[in-house]
Short mmCIF file of N, CA, C and O in Angstrom, two decimals:
data_model
loop_
_atom_site.label_atom_id
_atom_site.label_comp_id
_atom_site.label_asym_id
_atom_site.label_seq_id
_atom_site.Cartn_x
_atom_site.Cartn_y
_atom_site.Cartn_z
N LEU A 1 12.19 -63.01 -3.86
CA LEU A 1 13.18 -63.44 -4.81
C LEU A 1 12.58 -64.52 -5.69
O LEU A 1 11.40 -64.50 -5.97
N PHE A 2 13.40 -65.45 -6.09
CA PHE A 2 12.94 -66.46 -7.02
C PHE A 2 12.53 -67.74 -6.31
O PHE A 2 11.95 -68.63 -6.90
N GLU A 3 12.86 -67.86 -5.04
CA GLU A 3 12.51 -69.04 -4.25
C GLU A 3 12.27 -68.57 -2.83
O GLU A 3 12.63 -67.46 -2.46
N ASN A 4 11.68 -69.43 -2.02
CA ASN A 4 11.46 -69.08 -0.62
C ASN A 4 12.79 -68.95 0.10
O ASN A 4 13.75 -69.64 -0.21
N TYR A 5 12.82 -68.07 1.08
CA TYR A 5 14.03 -67.82 1.84
C TYR A 5 14.37 -69.04 2.70
O TYR A 5 13.51 -69.56 3.42
N THR A 6 15.60 -69.50 2.60
CA THR A 6 16.11 -70.60 3.43
C THR A 6 17.47 -70.18 3.97
O THR A 6 18.12 -69.29 3.41
N PRO A 7 17.95 -70.83 5.03
CA PRO A 7 19.26 -70.46 5.58
C PRO A 7 20.41 -70.56 4.58
O PRO A 7 21.34 -69.77 4.61
N GLY A 8 20.38 -71.50 3.66
CA GLY A 8 21.45 -71.66 2.69
C GLY A 8 21.39 -70.68 1.54
O GLY A 8 22.34 -70.58 0.75
N LEU A 9 20.30 -69.93 1.42
CA LEU A 9 20.14 -69.01 0.31
C LEU A 9 21.20 -67.90 0.32
O LEU A 9 21.74 -67.55 -0.73
N GLU A 10 21.54 -67.38 1.49
CA GLU A 10 22.55 -66.32 1.57
C GLU A 10 23.90 -66.80 1.06
O GLU A 10 24.56 -66.10 0.30
N LEU A 11 24.31 -68.00 1.45
CA LEU A 11 25.59 -68.54 1.00
C LEU A 11 25.59 -68.78 -0.50
O LEU A 11 26.56 -68.43 -1.19
N ARG A 12 24.51 -69.35 -1.03
CA ARG A 12 24.42 -69.58 -2.48
C ARG A 12 24.44 -68.26 -3.25
O ARG A 12 25.09 -68.14 -4.29
N ALA A 13 23.73 -67.26 -2.76
CA ALA A 13 23.70 -65.96 -3.42
C ALA A 13 25.08 -65.32 -3.40
O ALA A 13 25.52 -64.73 -4.40
N LYS A 14 25.79 -65.43 -2.29
CA LYS A 14 27.14 -64.87 -2.20
C LYS A 14 28.06 -65.53 -3.21
O LYS A 14 28.82 -64.85 -3.91
N LYS A 15 27.99 -66.84 -3.33
CA LYS A 15 28.84 -67.56 -4.30
C LYS A 15 28.49 -67.16 -5.74
O LYS A 15 29.38 -67.03 -6.57
N MET A 16 27.20 -66.94 -6.02
CA MET A 16 26.81 -66.50 -7.35
C MET A 16 27.37 -65.12 -7.68
O MET A 16 27.86 -64.89 -8.79
N VAL A 17 27.31 -64.20 -6.73
CA VAL A 17 27.84 -62.85 -6.96
C VAL A 17 29.36 -62.92 -7.17
O VAL A 17 29.90 -62.26 -8.06
N GLU A 18 30.04 -63.72 -6.37
CA GLU A 18 31.49 -63.88 -6.55
C GLU A 18 31.82 -64.40 -7.95
O GLU A 18 32.74 -63.90 -8.61
N GLU A 19 31.07 -65.39 -8.40
CA GLU A 19 31.31 -65.97 -9.72
C GLU A 19 31.06 -64.96 -10.84
O GLU A 19 31.87 -64.83 -11.76
N VAL A 20 29.98 -64.21 -10.74
CA VAL A 20 29.67 -63.20 -11.76
C VAL A 20 30.75 -62.12 -11.76
O VAL A 20 31.22 -61.71 -12.82
N PHE A 21 31.16 -61.68 -10.58
CA PHE A 21 32.19 -60.66 -10.48
C PHE A 21 33.49 -61.14 -11.11
O PHE A 21 34.12 -60.43 -11.90
N ASP A 22 33.91 -62.35 -10.78
CA ASP A 22 35.16 -62.90 -11.32
C ASP A 22 35.10 -63.09 -12.84
O ASP A 22 36.08 -62.84 -13.53
N ASN A 23 33.97 -63.51 -13.35
CA ASN A 23 33.85 -63.80 -14.78
C ASN A 23 33.61 -62.58 -15.66
O ASN A 23 33.96 -62.58 -16.84
N HIS A 24 33.00 -61.54 -15.10
CA HIS A 24 32.54 -60.44 -15.95
C HIS A 24 33.07 -59.05 -15.58
O HIS A 24 32.67 -58.08 -16.22
N GLU A 25 33.92 -58.95 -14.56
CA GLU A 25 34.43 -57.64 -14.20
C GLU A 25 35.94 -57.69 -13.96
O GLU A 25 36.40 -57.69 -12.83
N PRO A 26 36.71 -57.73 -15.06
CA PRO A 26 38.17 -57.82 -14.91
C PRO A 26 38.82 -56.51 -14.45
O PRO A 26 39.99 -56.51 -14.09
N ARG A 27 38.07 -55.42 -14.44
CA ARG A 27 38.65 -54.12 -14.08
C ARG A 27 38.67 -53.87 -12.57
O ARG A 27 39.14 -52.84 -12.11
N ALA A 28 38.15 -54.83 -11.79
CA ALA A 28 38.08 -54.62 -10.35
C ALA A 28 38.48 -55.89 -9.60
O ALA A 28 38.34 -57.00 -10.11
N GLU A 29 38.96 -55.69 -8.38
CA GLU A 29 39.33 -56.78 -7.50
C GLU A 29 38.28 -56.88 -6.39
O GLU A 29 38.03 -55.90 -5.67
N LEU A 30 37.66 -58.01 -6.26
CA LEU A 30 36.66 -58.23 -5.22
C LEU A 30 37.35 -58.38 -3.88
O LEU A 30 38.26 -59.20 -3.73
N LEU A 31 36.94 -57.60 -2.89
CA LEU A 31 37.54 -57.66 -1.56
C LEU A 31 36.69 -58.46 -0.59
O LEU A 31 37.21 -59.29 0.16
N ASN A 32 35.39 -58.22 -0.58
CA ASN A 32 34.50 -58.90 0.36
C ASN A 32 33.05 -58.71 -0.07
O ASN A 32 32.71 -57.71 -0.70
N ILE A 33 32.23 -59.67 0.30
CA ILE A 33 30.78 -59.56 0.08
C ILE A 33 30.08 -59.88 1.39
O ILE A 33 30.34 -60.91 1.99
N GLU A 34 29.22 -58.98 1.82
CA GLU A 34 28.39 -59.22 3.00
C GLU A 34 26.96 -59.42 2.51
O GLU A 34 26.45 -58.61 1.73
N VAL A 35 26.33 -60.49 2.96
CA VAL A 35 24.96 -60.79 2.54
C VAL A 35 24.09 -60.89 3.79
O VAL A 35 24.46 -61.54 4.77
N GLY A 36 22.96 -60.21 3.76
CA GLY A 36 22.00 -60.28 4.84
C GLY A 36 20.64 -60.58 4.26
O GLY A 36 20.33 -60.20 3.14
N GLY A 37 19.85 -61.29 5.02
CA GLY A 37 18.53 -61.65 4.51
C GLY A 37 17.42 -61.23 5.44
O GLY A 37 17.62 -61.05 6.64
N ASN A 38 16.25 -61.06 4.87
CA ASN A 38 15.04 -60.78 5.62
C ASN A 38 13.99 -61.78 5.17
O ASN A 38 13.37 -61.62 4.11
N ALA A 39 13.82 -62.82 5.97
CA ALA A 39 12.90 -63.90 5.61
C ALA A 39 11.46 -63.42 5.50
O ALA A 39 10.70 -63.88 4.66
N ASP A 40 11.06 -62.48 6.35
CA ASP A 40 9.68 -61.99 6.34
C ASP A 40 9.34 -61.25 5.05
O ASP A 40 8.23 -61.32 4.55
N GLN A 41 10.30 -60.52 4.51
CA GLN A 41 10.06 -59.77 3.28
C GLN A 41 10.60 -60.48 2.05
O GLN A 41 10.52 -59.97 0.95
N ASN A 42 11.18 -61.66 2.27
CA ASN A 42 11.74 -62.46 1.17
C ASN A 42 12.71 -61.61 0.34
O ASN A 42 12.60 -61.51 -0.88
N SER A 43 13.68 -61.00 1.04
CA SER A 43 14.64 -60.13 0.37
C SER A 43 16.06 -60.44 0.83
O SER A 43 16.27 -61.02 1.90
N LEU A 44 17.01 -60.05 0.02
CA LEU A 44 18.43 -60.18 0.34
C LEU A 44 19.09 -58.82 0.15
O LEU A 44 18.79 -58.10 -0.79
N SER A 45 20.02 -58.49 1.04
CA SER A 45 20.80 -57.26 0.87
C SER A 45 22.26 -57.66 0.72
O SER A 45 22.75 -58.58 1.37
N PHE A 46 22.93 -56.96 -0.17
CA PHE A 46 24.34 -57.22 -0.46
C PHE A 46 25.13 -55.95 -0.22
O PHE A 46 24.72 -54.86 -0.61
N ARG A 47 26.28 -56.10 0.38
CA ARG A 47 27.26 -55.02 0.48
C ARG A 47 28.54 -55.59 -0.13
O ARG A 47 29.15 -56.50 0.41
N ILE A 48 28.90 -55.06 -1.30
CA ILE A 48 30.02 -55.58 -2.08
C ILE A 48 31.17 -54.60 -1.97
O ILE A 48 31.04 -53.44 -2.36
N HIS A 49 32.29 -55.07 -1.42
CA HIS A 49 33.49 -54.25 -1.28
C HIS A 49 34.46 -54.67 -2.38
O HIS A 49 34.77 -55.85 -2.52
N PHE A 50 34.94 -53.69 -3.14
CA PHE A 50 35.85 -53.99 -4.24
C PHE A 50 36.80 -52.83 -4.43
O PHE A 50 36.64 -51.76 -3.84
N ARG A 51 37.82 -53.06 -5.23
CA ARG A 51 38.80 -52.02 -5.54
C ARG A 51 39.01 -52.03 -7.04
O ARG A 51 39.23 -53.07 -7.64
N ILE A 52 38.91 -50.86 -7.65
CA ILE A 52 39.19 -50.72 -9.07
C ILE A 52 40.70 -50.94 -9.26
O ILE A 52 41.50 -50.41 -8.50
N ILE A 53 41.06 -51.73 -10.27
CA ILE A 53 42.47 -51.99 -10.55
C ILE A 53 43.19 -50.67 -10.79
O ILE A 53 42.65 -49.75 -11.41
N ASN A 54 44.41 -50.56 -10.30
CA ASN A 54 45.26 -49.37 -10.41
C ASN A 54 44.80 -48.20 -9.54
O ASN A 54 45.14 -47.05 -9.80
N THR A 55 43.98 -48.48 -8.54
CA THR A 55 43.62 -47.46 -7.54
C THR A 55 43.88 -48.04 -6.16
O THR A 55 44.05 -49.25 -6.00
N THR A 56 43.88 -47.19 -5.17
CA THR A 56 44.12 -47.66 -3.80
C THR A 56 42.87 -47.59 -2.93
O THR A 56 42.81 -48.25 -1.90
N GLU A 57 41.90 -46.82 -3.35
CA GLU A 57 40.69 -46.63 -2.55
C GLU A 57 39.69 -47.76 -2.77
O GLU A 57 39.28 -48.01 -3.91
N PRO A 58 39.25 -48.41 -1.71
CA PRO A 58 38.18 -49.40 -1.87
C PRO A 58 36.83 -48.72 -2.10
O PRO A 58 36.60 -47.59 -1.66
N GLU A 59 35.96 -49.39 -2.80
CA GLU A 59 34.61 -48.91 -3.08
C GLU A 59 33.61 -49.87 -2.46
O GLU A 59 33.91 -51.05 -2.25
N THR A 60 32.42 -49.40 -2.18
CA THR A 60 31.35 -50.24 -1.63
C THR A 60 30.07 -50.02 -2.42
O THR A 60 29.69 -48.87 -2.68
N LEU A 61 29.44 -51.11 -2.79
CA LEU A 61 28.17 -51.07 -3.51
C LEU A 61 27.14 -51.81 -2.67
O LEU A 61 27.36 -52.95 -2.26
N GLU A 62 26.03 -51.15 -2.38
CA GLU A 62 24.96 -51.76 -1.60
C GLU A 62 23.74 -51.98 -2.49
O GLU A 62 23.31 -51.06 -3.19
N ILE A 63 23.23 -53.21 -2.45
CA ILE A 63 22.09 -53.58 -3.30
C ILE A 63 21.09 -54.37 -2.45
O ILE A 63 21.49 -55.22 -1.65
N ILE A 64 19.81 -54.12 -2.66
CA ILE A 64 18.76 -54.91 -2.04
C ILE A 64 17.93 -55.56 -3.12
O ILE A 64 17.44 -54.88 -4.03
N LEU A 65 17.81 -56.87 -3.06
CA LEU A 65 16.96 -57.60 -4.00
C LEU A 65 15.67 -57.97 -3.28
O LEU A 65 15.70 -58.57 -2.21
N GLU A 66 14.56 -57.57 -3.88
CA GLU A 66 13.24 -57.83 -3.28
C GLU A 66 12.35 -58.52 -4.31
O GLU A 66 12.53 -58.33 -5.51
N ARG A 67 11.41 -59.23 -3.80
CA ARG A 67 10.44 -59.86 -4.68
C ARG A 67 9.50 -58.81 -5.22
O ARG A 67 8.97 -57.97 -4.49
N ALA A 68 9.30 -58.81 -6.53
CA ALA A 68 8.33 -57.91 -7.15
C ALA A 68 6.96 -58.55 -7.05
O ALA A 68 6.77 -59.69 -7.39
N ARG A 69 6.00 -57.78 -6.58
CA ARG A 69 4.64 -58.34 -6.40
C ARG A 69 3.73 -57.86 -7.48
O ARG A 69 3.76 -56.88 -8.02
#
């Protein structure tokens, strides 16, 4: 990623995703974000649970951020 992996990185990344979602995606309701990290590979994985407004089915988006070498 952009900095070395630390224990607080997952929490900071989760807060950043929440902020971006709230500010830039008015068509969906954020339900939950799960963040996992791999210190050895310097990567973060996100599982974002959300619901499109005016629907009942929740959706899940899985993303892995890795350092480009």
